[in-house]
Short mmCIF file of C-alpha atoms in Angstrom, two decimals:
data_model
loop_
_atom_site.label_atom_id
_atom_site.label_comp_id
_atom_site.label_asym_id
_atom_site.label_seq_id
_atom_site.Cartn_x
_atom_site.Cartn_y
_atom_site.Cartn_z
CA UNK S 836 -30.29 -2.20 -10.98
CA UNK S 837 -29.58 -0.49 -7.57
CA UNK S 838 -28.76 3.00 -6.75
CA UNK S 839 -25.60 2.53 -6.59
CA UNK S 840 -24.97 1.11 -10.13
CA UNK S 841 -27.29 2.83 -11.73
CA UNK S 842 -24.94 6.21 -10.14
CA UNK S 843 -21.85 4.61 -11.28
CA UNK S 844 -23.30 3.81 -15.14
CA UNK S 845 -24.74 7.95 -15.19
CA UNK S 846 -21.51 9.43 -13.87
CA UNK S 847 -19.01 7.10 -15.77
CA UNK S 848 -17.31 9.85 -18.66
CA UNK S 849 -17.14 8.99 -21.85
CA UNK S 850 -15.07 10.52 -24.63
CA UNK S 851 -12.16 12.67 -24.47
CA UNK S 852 -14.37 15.36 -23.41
CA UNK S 853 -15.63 13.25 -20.38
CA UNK S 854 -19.67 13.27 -21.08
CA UNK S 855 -21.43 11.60 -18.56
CA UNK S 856 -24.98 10.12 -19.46
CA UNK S 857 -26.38 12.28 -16.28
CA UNK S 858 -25.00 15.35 -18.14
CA UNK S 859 -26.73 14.81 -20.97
CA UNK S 860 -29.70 14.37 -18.94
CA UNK S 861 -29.26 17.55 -16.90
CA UNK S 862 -28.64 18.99 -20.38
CA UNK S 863 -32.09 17.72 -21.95
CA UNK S 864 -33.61 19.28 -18.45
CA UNK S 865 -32.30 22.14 -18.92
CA UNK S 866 -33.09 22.31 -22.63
CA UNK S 867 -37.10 21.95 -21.84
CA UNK S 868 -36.68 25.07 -19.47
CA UNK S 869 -35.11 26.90 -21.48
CA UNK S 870 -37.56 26.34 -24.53
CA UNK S 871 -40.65 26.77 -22.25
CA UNK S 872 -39.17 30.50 -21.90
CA UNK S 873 -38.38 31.07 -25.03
CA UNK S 874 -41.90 29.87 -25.90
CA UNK S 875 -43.31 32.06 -23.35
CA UNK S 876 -40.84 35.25 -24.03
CA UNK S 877 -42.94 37.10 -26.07
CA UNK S 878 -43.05 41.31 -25.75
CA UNK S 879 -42.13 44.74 -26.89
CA UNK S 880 -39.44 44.11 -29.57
CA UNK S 881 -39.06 40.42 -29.53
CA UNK S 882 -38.33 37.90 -32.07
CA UNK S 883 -40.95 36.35 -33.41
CA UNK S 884 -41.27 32.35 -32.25
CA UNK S 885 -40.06 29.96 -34.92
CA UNK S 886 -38.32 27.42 -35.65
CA UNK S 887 -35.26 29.52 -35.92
CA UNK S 888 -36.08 30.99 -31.81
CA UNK S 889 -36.23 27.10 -31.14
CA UNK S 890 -32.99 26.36 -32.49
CA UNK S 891 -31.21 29.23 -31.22
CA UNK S 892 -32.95 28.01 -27.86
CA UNK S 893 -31.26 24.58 -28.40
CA UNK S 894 -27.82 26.20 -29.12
CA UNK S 895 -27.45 28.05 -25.73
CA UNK S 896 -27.52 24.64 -23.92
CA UNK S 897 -24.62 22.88 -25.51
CA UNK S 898 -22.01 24.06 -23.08
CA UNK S 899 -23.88 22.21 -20.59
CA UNK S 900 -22.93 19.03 -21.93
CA UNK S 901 -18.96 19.98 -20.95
CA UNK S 902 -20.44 20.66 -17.21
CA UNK S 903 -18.22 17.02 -15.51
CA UNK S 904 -14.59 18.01 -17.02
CA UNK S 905 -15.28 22.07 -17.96
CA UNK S 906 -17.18 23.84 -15.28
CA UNK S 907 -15.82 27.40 -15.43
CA UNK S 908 -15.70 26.67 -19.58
CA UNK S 909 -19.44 25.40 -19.30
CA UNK S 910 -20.31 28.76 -17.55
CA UNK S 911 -18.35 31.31 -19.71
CA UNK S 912 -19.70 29.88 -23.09
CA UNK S 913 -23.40 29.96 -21.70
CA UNK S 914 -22.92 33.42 -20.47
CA UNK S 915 -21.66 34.51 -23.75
CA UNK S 916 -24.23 32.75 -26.13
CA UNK S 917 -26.87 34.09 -24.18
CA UNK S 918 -25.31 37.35 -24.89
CA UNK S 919 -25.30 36.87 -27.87
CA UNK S 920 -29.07 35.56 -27.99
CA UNK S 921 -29.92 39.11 -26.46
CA UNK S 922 -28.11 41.02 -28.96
CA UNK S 923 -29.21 39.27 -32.67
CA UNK S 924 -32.10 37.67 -32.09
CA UNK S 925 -34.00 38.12 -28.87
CA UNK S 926 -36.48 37.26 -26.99
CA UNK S 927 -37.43 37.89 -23.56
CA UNK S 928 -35.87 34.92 -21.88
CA UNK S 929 -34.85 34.98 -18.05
CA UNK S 930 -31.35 34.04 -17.73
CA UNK S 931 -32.18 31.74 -14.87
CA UNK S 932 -33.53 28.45 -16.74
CA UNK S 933 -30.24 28.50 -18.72
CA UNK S 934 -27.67 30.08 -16.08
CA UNK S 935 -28.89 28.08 -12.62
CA UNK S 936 -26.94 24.64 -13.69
CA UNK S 937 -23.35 26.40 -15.34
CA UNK S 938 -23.67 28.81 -11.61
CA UNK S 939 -24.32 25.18 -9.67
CA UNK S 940 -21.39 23.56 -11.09
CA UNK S 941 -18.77 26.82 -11.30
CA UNK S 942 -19.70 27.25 -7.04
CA UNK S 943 -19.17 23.47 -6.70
CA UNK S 944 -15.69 23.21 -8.74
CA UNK S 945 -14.38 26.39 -6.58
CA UNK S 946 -15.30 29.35 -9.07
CA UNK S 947 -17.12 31.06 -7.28
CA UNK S 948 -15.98 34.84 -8.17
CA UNK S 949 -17.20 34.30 -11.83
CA UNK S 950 -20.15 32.70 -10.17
CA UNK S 951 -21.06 35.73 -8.20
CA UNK S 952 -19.93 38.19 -10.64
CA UNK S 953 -21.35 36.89 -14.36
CA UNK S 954 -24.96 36.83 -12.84
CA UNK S 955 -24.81 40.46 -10.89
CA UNK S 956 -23.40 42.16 -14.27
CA UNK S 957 -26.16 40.29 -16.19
CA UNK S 958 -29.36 41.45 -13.75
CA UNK S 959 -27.84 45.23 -13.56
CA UNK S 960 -27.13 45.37 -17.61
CA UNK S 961 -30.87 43.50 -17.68
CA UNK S 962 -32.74 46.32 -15.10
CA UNK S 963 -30.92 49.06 -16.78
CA UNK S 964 -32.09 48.26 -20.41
CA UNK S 965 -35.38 46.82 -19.23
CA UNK S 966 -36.10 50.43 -17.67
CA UNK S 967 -34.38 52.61 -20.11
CA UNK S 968 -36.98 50.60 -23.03
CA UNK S 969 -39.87 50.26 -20.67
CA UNK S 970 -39.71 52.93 -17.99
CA UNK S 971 -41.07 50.45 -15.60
CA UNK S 972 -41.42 51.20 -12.10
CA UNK S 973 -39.88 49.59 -9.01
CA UNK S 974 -42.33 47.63 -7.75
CA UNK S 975 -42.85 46.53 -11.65
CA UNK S 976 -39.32 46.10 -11.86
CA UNK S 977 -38.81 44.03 -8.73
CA UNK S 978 -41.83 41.86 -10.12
CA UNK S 979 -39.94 40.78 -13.16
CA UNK S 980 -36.78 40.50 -11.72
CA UNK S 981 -36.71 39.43 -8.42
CA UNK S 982 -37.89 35.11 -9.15
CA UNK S 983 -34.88 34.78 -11.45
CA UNK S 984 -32.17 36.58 -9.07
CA UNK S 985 -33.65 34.30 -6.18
CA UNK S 986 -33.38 31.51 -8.87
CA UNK S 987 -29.70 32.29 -9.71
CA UNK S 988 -28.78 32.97 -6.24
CA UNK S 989 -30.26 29.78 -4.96
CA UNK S 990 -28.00 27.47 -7.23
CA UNK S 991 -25.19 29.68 -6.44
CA UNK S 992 -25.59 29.10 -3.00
CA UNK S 993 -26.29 25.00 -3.00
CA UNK S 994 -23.04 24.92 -5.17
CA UNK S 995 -20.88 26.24 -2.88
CA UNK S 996 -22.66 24.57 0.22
CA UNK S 997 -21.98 20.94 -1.90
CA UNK S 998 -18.25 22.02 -2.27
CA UNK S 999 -17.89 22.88 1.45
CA UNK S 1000 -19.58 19.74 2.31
CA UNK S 1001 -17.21 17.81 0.10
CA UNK S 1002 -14.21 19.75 1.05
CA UNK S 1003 -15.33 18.61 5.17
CA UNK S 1004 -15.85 15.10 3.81
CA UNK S 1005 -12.37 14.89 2.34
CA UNK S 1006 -10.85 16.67 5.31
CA UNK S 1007 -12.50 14.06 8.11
CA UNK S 1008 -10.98 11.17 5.78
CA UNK S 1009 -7.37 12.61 5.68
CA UNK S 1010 -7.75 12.79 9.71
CA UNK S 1011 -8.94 9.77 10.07
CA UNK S 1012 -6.54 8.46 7.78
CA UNK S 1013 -3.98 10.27 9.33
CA UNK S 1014 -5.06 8.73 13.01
CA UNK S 1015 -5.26 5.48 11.34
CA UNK S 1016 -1.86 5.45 10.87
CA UNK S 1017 -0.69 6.97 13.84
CA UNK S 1018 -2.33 4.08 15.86
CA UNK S 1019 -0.47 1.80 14.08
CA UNK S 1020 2.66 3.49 14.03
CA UNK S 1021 2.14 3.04 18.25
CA UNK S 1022 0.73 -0.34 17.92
CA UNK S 1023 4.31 -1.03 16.19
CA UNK S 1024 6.09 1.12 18.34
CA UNK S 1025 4.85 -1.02 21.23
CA UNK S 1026 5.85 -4.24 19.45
CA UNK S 1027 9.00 -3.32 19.03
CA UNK S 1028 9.12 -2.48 22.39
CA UNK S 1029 7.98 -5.61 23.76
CA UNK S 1030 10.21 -7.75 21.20
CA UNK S 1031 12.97 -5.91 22.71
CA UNK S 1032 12.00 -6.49 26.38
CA UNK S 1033 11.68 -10.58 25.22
CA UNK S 1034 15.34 -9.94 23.48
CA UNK S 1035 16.62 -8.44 26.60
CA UNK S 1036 15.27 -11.72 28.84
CA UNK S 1037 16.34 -14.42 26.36
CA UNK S 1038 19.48 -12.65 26.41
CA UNK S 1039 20.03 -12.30 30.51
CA UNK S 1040 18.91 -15.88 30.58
CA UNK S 1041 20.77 -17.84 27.87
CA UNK S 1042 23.88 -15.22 27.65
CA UNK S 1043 24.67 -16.45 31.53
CA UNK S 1044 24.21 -20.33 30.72
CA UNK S 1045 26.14 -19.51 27.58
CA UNK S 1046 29.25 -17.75 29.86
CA UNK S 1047 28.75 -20.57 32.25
CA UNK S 1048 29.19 -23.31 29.98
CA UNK S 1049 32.22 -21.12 28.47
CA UNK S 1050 34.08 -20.97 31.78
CA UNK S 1051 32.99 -24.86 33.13
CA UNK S 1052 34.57 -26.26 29.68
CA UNK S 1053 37.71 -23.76 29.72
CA UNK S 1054 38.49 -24.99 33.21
CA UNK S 1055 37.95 -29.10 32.33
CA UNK S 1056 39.83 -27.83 29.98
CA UNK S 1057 42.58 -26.95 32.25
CA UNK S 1058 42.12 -30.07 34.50
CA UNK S 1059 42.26 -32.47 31.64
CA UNK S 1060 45.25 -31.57 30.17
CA UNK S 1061 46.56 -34.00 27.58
CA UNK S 1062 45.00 -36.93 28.71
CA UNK S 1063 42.21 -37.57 26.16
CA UNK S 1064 41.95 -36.18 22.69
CA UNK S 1065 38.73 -36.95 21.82
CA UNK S 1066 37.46 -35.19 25.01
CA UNK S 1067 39.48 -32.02 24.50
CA UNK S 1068 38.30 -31.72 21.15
CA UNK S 1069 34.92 -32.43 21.91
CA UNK S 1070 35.47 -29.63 25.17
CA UNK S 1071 37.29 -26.89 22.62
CA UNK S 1072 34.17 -27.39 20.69
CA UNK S 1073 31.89 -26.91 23.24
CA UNK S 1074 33.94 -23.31 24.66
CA UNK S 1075 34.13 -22.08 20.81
CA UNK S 1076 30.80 -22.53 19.73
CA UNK S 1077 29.28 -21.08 23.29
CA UNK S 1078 31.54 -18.09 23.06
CA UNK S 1079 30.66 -17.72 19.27
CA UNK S 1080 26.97 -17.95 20.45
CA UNK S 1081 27.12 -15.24 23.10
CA UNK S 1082 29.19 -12.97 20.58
CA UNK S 1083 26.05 -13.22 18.17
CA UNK S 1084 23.28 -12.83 20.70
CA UNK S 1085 24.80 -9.53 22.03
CA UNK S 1086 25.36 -8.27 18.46
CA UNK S 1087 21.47 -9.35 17.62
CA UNK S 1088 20.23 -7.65 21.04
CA UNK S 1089 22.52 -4.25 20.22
CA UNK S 1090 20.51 -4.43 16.58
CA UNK S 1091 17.12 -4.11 17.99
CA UNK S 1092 18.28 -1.66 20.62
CA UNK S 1093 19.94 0.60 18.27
CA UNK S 1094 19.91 -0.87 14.72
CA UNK S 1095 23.94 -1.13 15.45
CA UNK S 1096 25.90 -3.26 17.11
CA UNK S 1097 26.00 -3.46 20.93
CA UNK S 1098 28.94 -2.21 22.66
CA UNK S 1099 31.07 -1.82 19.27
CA UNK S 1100 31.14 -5.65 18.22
CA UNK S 1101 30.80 -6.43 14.92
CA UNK S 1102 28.25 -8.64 13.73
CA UNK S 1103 29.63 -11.43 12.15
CA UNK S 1104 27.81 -12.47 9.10
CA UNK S 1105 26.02 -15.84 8.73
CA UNK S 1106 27.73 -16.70 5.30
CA UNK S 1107 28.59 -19.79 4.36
CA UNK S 1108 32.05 -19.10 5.02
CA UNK S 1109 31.39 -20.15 8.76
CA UNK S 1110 30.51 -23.71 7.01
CA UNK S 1111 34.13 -25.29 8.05
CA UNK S 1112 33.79 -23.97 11.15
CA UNK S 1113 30.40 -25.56 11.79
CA UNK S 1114 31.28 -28.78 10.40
CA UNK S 1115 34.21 -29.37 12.79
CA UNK S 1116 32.10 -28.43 15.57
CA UNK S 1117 29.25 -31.03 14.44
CA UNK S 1118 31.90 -33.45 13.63
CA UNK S 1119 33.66 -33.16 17.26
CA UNK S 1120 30.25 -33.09 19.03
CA UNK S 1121 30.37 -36.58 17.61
CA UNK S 1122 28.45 -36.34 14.06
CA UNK S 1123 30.69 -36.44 11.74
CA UNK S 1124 30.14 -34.11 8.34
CA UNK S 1125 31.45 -34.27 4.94
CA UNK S 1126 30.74 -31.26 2.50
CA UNK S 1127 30.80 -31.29 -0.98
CA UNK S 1128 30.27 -28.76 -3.31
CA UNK S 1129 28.64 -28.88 -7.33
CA UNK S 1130 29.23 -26.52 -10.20
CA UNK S 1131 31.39 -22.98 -9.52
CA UNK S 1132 31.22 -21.46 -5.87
CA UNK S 1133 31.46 -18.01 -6.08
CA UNK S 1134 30.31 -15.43 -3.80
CA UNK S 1135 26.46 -14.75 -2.94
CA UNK S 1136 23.87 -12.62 -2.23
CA UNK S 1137 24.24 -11.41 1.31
CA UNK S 1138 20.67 -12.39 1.91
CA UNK S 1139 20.75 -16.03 0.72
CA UNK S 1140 24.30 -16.59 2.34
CA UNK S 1141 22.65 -15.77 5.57
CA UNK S 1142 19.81 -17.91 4.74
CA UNK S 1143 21.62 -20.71 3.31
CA UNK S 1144 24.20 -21.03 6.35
CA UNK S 1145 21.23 -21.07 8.93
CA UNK S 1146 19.38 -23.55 6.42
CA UNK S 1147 21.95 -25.81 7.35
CA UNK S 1148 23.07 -24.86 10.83
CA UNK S 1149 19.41 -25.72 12.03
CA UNK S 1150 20.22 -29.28 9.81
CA UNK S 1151 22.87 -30.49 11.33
CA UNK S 1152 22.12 -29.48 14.84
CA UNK S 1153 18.69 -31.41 14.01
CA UNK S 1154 21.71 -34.23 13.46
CA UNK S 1155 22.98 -34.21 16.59
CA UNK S 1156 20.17 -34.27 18.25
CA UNK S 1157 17.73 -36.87 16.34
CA UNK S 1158 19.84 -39.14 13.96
CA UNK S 1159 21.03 -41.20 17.26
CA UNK S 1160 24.81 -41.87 17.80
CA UNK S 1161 27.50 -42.55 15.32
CA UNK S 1162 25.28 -40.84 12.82
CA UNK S 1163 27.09 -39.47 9.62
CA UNK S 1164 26.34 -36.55 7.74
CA UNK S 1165 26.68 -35.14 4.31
CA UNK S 1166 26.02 -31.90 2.81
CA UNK S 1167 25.80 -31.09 -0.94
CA UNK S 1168 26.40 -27.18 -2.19
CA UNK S 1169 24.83 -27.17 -6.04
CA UNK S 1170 25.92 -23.70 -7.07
CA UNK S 1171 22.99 -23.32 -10.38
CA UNK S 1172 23.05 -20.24 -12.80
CA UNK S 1173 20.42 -19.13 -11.08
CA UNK S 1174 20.10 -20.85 -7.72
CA UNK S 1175 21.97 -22.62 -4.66
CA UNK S 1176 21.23 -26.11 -4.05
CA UNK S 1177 21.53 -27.62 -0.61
CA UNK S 1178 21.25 -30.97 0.30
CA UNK S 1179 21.69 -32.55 3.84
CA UNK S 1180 21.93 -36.07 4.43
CA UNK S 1181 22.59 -38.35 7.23
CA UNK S 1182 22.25 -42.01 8.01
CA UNK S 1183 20.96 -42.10 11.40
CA UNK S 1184 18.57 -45.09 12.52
CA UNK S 1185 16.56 -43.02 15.77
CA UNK S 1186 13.17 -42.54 14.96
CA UNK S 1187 12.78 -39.09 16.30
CA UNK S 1188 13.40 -37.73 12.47
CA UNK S 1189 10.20 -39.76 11.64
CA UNK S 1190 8.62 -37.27 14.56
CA UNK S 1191 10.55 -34.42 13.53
CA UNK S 1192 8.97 -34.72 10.24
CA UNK S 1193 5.10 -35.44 11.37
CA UNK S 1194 5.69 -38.70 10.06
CA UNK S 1195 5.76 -37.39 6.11
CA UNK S 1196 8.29 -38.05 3.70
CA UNK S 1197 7.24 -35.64 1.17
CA UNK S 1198 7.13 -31.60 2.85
CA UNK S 1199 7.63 -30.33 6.00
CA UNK S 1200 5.46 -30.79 8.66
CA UNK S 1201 2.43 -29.55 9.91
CA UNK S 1202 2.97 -29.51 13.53
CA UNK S 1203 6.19 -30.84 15.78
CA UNK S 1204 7.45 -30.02 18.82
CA UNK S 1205 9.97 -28.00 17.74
CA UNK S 1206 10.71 -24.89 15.21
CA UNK S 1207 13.64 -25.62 13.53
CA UNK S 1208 11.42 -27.44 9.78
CA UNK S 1209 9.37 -24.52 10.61
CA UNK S 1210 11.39 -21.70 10.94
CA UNK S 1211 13.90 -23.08 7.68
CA UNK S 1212 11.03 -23.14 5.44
CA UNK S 1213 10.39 -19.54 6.54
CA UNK S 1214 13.91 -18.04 5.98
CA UNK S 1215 13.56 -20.26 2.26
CA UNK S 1216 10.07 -18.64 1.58
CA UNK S 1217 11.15 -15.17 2.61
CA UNK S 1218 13.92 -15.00 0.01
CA UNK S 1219 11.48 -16.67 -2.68
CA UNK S 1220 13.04 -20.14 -1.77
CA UNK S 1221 11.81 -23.59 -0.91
CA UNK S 1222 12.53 -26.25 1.69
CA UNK S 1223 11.51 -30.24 1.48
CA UNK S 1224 12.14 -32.63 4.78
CA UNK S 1225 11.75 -36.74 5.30
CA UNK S 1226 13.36 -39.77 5.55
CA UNK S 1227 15.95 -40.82 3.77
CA UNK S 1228 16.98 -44.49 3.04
CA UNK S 1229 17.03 -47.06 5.59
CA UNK S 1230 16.67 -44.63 8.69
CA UNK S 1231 18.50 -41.72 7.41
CA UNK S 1232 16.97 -38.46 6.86
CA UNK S 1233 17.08 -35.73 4.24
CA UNK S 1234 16.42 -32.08 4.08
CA UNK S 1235 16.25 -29.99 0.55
CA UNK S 1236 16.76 -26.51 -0.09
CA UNK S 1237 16.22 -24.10 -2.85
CA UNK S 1238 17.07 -20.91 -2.81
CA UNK S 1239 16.92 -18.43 -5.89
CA UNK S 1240 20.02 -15.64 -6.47
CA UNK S 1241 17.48 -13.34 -7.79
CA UNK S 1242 14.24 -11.53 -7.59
CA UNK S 1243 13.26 -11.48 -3.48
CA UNK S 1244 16.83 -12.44 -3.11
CA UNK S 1245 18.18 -8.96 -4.77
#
């Protein structure tokens, strides 16, 4: 057994009164001194050594058992018995053998008044008696005195130099502690700075080929007229879902700048009440989508109707752009007791899903060269939720989702 354990097995308490096996050590240390002066505390009126001295010996020590949980206790009950010892049945003991390890631990736990004072009262009430029955002289007097003050003075001392040293211990943890935490409330302050700075370029870059892409389709808008349906439609598309685009990256941008909205705009919530919307926008890109919907809609958690609508946002775009022309889509809504189901489906033949998916049928992938698997299975996990991705039939591909309506969800 190392130090170490062999520290933690002595200083473990035990009991409701918290005995450590290294008290009753210092106890049965403190016992033998204390018995070696009562052996050797013969004199002028003095009881006479028995078995009876021996016992009373024994009795004075007992307090020192309470020393872990009862310092100031531990003190107070030695002082008195000892008092006691000196009135009814005395012999001439120094207080020292008995006194030194209650004055150690009183200094230590922060007593150190009744430390200083129970000692001083005992040596002047000792001197005075000691002359008044011996008319001793000074130099006699200093003799017999002197090794147990220098005794008791000694443990009074290396108590309170422990509890300084342990008071400086714990004060150097709390400031380190405390710098700890102020170097990573910078190293997050910084982060957030740079995210912001990153925010602030996607936004200047993408926000002007956003408001390009507005205007260009508005004005073949204009110069188409009402020649071609399908082309308008597939143009209104394109100007709604850029402006719609813009409207969210400013709101985003004015939510790490502030935590509020930019400029006044209202952030408009990811819900799956946008799902129309995104279908015909899909569907006129040239992907058609069907929804359907199991069991009773009713509303959601805030958090999983965010997650839910970019769950499949991210799948159909992942339509359009891998599933090869005239692909179809279909999306299932399974509204559980205790969870939303969402399935999306589409019968594409381009092999770029088999990519998309690392070439697995059974989980996302490992690596790709995109984010989108990656960053669904992220918004599932963060909300306690799940997401599956392969192929699907004869060419088709299929993404699952899972997503719980309680626990991380609330």
């Amino acid at each position: 057994m190392d130090w170490v354990s062999l520290r933690r097995v002595l200083g473990r308490p035990r009991g409701r009164l918290g005995i450590r096996l290294g008290d009753v050590g210092m106890t049965l240390v403190v016992l033998v001194a204390v018995e070696l002066s009562v052996a050797t505390g013969g004199g002028k009126g003095a009881a006479p050594l028995n078995a009876e001295a021996y016992l009373l010996g024994a009795v004075l020590v007992l307090p020192v058992l309470l020393r872990n949980r009862y310092p100031r206790f531990e003190l107070l009950a030695c002082s008195v018995l000892l008092l006691l010892y000196y009135t009814f049945d005395r012999r001439d003991i120094s207080p020292a053998p008995l006194l030194s390890v209650p004055l150690y631990d009183a200094a230590v736990a922060g007593f150190l008044v009744a430390a200083i004072v129970i000692p001083s009262v005992y040596m002047a009430i000792g001197l005075f008696v000691v002359e008044i029955s011996n008319h001793w002289g000074l130099i006699t007097l200093i003799n017999n005195f002197l090794p147990s003050i220098v005794v008791l003075a000694l443990a009074i001392m290396l108590g309170d130099a422990v509890r300084t040293r342990r008071a400086l211990a714990a004060e150097t943890a709390q400031r380190l502690r405390v710098a700890h935490e102020e170097r990573e409330a910078e190293a997050a302050r910084r982060v957030a700075e740079e995210r912001l700075r990153i925010a602030r370029d996607v936004h200047d870059t993408v926000a002007h080929s956003m408001a390009t892409i507005t205007v260009q389709a508005g004005s073949a808008l204009h110069v188409l007229g009402d020649r071609d349906e399908k082309v308008r439609a597939a143009l209104t598309a394109i100007r709604e879902t850029s402006k719609h685009a813009l409207r969210e990256m400013r709101a985003t941008l004015g939510q790490l700048r502030q935590g509020a909205p930019d400029g006044g705009l209202p952030v408009t919530p990811g819900g799956l009440d946008r799902l129309p919307a995104l279908r015909d926008a899909v569907t006129a890109a040239g992907a058609p989508v069907t929804i359907a919907v199991e069991g009773e809609q009713r509303p959601l958690p805030p958090v999983i109707d965010e997650v839910a609508y970019r769950i499949l946002q991210e799948s159909l775009t992942n339509v359009l752009r891998h599933a090869g022309p005239a692909a179809r889509a279909t999306v299932r809504l399974c509204y559980e007791p205790t969870a939303l189901g969402i399935t999306v489906t589409d019968d594409g033949s381009n092999g770029d899903h088999l990519a998309l998916a690392g070439g697995s049928g059974g989980s996302l992938p490992r690596a790709n060269t995109g984010h989108g698997l990656t960053g669904m299975a992220e918004r599932a996990a963060a909300v306690g939720g799940k997401v599956t991705a392969g192929p699907h039939g004869e060419g088709g591909f299929e993404v699952r989702a899972r997503l719980p309506l309680a626990g991380d969800a609330g």
